[in-house]
PDB file of C-alpha atoms in Angstrom:
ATOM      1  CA  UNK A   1     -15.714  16.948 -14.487  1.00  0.00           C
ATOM      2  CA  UNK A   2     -16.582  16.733 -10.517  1.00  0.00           C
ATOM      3  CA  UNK A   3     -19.919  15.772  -9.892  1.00  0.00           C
ATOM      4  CA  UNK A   4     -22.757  18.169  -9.006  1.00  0.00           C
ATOM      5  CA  UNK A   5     -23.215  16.682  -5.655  1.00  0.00           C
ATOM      6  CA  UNK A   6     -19.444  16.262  -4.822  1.00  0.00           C
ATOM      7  CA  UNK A   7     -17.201  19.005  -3.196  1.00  0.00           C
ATOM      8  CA  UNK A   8     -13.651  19.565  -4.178  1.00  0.00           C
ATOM      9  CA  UNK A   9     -10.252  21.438  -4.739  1.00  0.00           C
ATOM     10  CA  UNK A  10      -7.300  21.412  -6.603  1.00  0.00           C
ATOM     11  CA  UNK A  11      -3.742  22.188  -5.022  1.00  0.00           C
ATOM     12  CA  UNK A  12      -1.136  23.573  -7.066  1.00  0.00           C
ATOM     13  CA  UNK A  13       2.458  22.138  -6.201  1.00  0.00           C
ATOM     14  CA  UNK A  14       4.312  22.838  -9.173  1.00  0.00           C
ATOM     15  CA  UNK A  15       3.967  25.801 -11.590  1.00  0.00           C
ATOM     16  CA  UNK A  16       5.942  27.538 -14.270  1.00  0.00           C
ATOM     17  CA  UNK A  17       2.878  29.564 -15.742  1.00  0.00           C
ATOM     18  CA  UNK A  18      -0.331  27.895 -16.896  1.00  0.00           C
ATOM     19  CA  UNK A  19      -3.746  27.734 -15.340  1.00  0.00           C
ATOM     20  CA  UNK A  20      -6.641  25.831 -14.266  1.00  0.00           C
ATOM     21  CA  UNK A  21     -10.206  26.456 -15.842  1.00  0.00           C
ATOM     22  CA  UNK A  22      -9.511  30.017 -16.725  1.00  0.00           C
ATOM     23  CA  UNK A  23      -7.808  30.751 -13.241  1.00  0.00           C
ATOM     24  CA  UNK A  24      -4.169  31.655 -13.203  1.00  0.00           C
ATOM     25  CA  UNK A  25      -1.588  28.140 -11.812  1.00  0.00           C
ATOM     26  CA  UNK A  26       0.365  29.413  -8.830  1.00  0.00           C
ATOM     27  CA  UNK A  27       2.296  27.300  -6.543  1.00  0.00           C
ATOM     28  CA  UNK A  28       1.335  25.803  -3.334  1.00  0.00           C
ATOM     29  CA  UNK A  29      -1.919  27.555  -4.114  1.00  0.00           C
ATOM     30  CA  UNK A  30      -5.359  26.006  -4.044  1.00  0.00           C
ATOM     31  CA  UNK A  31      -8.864  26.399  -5.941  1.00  0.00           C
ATOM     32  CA  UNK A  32     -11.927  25.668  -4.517  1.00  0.00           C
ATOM     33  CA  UNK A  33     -14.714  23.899  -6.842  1.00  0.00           C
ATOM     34  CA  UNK A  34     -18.088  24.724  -7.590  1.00  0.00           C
ATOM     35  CA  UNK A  35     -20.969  22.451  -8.419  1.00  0.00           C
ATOM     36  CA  UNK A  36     -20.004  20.097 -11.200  1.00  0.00           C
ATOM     37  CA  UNK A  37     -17.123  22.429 -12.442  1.00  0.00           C
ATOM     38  CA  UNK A  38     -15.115  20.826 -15.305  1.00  0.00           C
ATOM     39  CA  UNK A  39     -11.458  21.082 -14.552  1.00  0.00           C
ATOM     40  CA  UNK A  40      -9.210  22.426 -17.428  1.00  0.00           C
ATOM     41  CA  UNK A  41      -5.427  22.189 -17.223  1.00  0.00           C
ATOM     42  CA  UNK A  42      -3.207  24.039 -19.916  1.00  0.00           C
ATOM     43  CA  UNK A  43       0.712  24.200 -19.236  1.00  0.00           C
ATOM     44  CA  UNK A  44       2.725  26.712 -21.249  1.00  0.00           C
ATOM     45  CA  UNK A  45       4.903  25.622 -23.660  1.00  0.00           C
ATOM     46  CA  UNK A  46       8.284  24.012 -22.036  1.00  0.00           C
ATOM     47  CA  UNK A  47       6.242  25.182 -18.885  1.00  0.00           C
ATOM     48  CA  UNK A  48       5.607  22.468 -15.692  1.00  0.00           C
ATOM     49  CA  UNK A  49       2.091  22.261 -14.153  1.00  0.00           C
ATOM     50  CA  UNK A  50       1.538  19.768 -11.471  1.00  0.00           C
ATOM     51  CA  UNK A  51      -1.379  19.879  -9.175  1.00  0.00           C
ATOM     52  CA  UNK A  52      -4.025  17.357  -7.260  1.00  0.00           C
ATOM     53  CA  UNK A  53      -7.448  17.069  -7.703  1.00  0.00           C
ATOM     54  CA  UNK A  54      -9.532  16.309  -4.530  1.00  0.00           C
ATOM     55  CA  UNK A  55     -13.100  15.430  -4.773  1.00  0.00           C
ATOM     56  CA  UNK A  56     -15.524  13.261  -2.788  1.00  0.00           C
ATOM     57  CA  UNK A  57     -18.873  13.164  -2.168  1.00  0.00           C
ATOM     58  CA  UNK A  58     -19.728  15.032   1.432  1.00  0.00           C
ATOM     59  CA  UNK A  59     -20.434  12.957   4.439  1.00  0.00           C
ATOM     60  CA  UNK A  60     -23.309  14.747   5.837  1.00  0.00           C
ATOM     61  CA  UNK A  61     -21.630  15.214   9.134  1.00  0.00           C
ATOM     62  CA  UNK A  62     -20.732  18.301  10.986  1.00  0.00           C
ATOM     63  CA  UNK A  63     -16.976  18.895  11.141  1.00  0.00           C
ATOM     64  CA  UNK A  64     -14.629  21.035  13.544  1.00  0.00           C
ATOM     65  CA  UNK A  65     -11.070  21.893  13.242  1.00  0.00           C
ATOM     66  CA  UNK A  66      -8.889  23.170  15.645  1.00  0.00           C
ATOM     67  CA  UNK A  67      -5.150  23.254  15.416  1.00  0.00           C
ATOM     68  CA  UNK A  68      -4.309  19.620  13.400  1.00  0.00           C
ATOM     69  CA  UNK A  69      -7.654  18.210  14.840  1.00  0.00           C
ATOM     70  CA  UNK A  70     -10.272  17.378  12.592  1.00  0.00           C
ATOM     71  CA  UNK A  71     -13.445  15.991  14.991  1.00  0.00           C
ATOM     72  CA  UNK A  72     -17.504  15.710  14.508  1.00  0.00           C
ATOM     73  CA  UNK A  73     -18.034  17.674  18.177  1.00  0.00           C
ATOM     74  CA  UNK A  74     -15.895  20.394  20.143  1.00  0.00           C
ATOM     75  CA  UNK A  75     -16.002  17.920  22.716  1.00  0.00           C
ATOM     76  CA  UNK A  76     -13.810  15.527  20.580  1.00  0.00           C
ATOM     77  CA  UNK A  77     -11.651  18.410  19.436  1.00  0.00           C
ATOM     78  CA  UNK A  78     -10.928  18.766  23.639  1.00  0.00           C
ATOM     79  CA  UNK A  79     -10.691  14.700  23.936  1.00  0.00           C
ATOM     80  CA  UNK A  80      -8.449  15.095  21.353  1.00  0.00           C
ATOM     81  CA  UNK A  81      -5.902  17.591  22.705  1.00  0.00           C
ATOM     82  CA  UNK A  82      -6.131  15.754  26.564  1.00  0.00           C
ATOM     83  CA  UNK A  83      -5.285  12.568  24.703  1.00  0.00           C
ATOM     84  CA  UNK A  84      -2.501  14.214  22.818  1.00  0.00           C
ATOM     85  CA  UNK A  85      -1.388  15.941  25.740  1.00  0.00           C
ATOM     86  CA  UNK A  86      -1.216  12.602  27.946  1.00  0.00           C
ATOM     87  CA  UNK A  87       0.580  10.927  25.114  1.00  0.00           C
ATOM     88  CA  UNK A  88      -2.566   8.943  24.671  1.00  0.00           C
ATOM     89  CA  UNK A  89      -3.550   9.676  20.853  1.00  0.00           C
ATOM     90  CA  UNK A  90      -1.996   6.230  19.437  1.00  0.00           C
ATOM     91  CA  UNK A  91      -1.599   2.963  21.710  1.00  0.00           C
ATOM     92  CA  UNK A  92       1.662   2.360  21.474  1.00  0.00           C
ATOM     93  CA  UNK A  93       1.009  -1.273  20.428  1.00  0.00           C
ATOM     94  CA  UNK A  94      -0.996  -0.101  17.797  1.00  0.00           C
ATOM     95  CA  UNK A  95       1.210  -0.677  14.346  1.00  0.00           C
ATOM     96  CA  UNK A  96      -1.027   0.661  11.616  1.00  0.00           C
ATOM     97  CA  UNK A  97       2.010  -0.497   9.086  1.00  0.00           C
ATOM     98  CA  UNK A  98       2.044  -4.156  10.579  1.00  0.00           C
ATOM     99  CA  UNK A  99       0.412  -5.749   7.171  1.00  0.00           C
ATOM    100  CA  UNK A 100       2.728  -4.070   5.226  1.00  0.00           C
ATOM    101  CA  UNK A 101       5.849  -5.586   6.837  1.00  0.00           C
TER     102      UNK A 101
END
């Protein structure tokens, strides 16, 4: 069960039949949550259903997307693409991997 006060979704990446909570499985589909819905999986017999379950509480920030940019402000979004264009969206020296080396 997802919590009243969470958001979530559940992405279907594998399905031979089956649903989720009464709603019919299909693949690389996804199903949005409602307040504290309880998630129900059934899998027909010799059937495959695989699928993720996303759920957080929100933030309480507001969000914009544009293209694969995910920012608080339009402003970001454009600070965003200028970076991205001026091969400035990662320093170079940055290795986000280095502790697992």
């Amino acid at each position: 069960e997802v919590p009243s006060e969470w958001n979530g979704f559940v992405y279907v990446y594998k399905a031979a039949g089956g649903n989720i909570s009464g709603t019919e499985a299909k693949e690389q589909h996804a199903l949005v949550l409602g307040n504290g819905d309880h998630i129900e999986a059934t899998a027909p017999p010799g059937g495959d259903l695989c699928f993720l379950l996303i759920a957080g509480r929100p933030i309480g920030e507001p969000i914009v997307q544009h293209g694969p940019f995910v920012m608080n402000t339009q402003e970001e979004i454009m600070q965003a693409f200028r970076d991205y264009q001026n091969g400035m969206l990662q320093n170079p020296a940055d290795n986000p991997w280095k502790d697992e080396m």
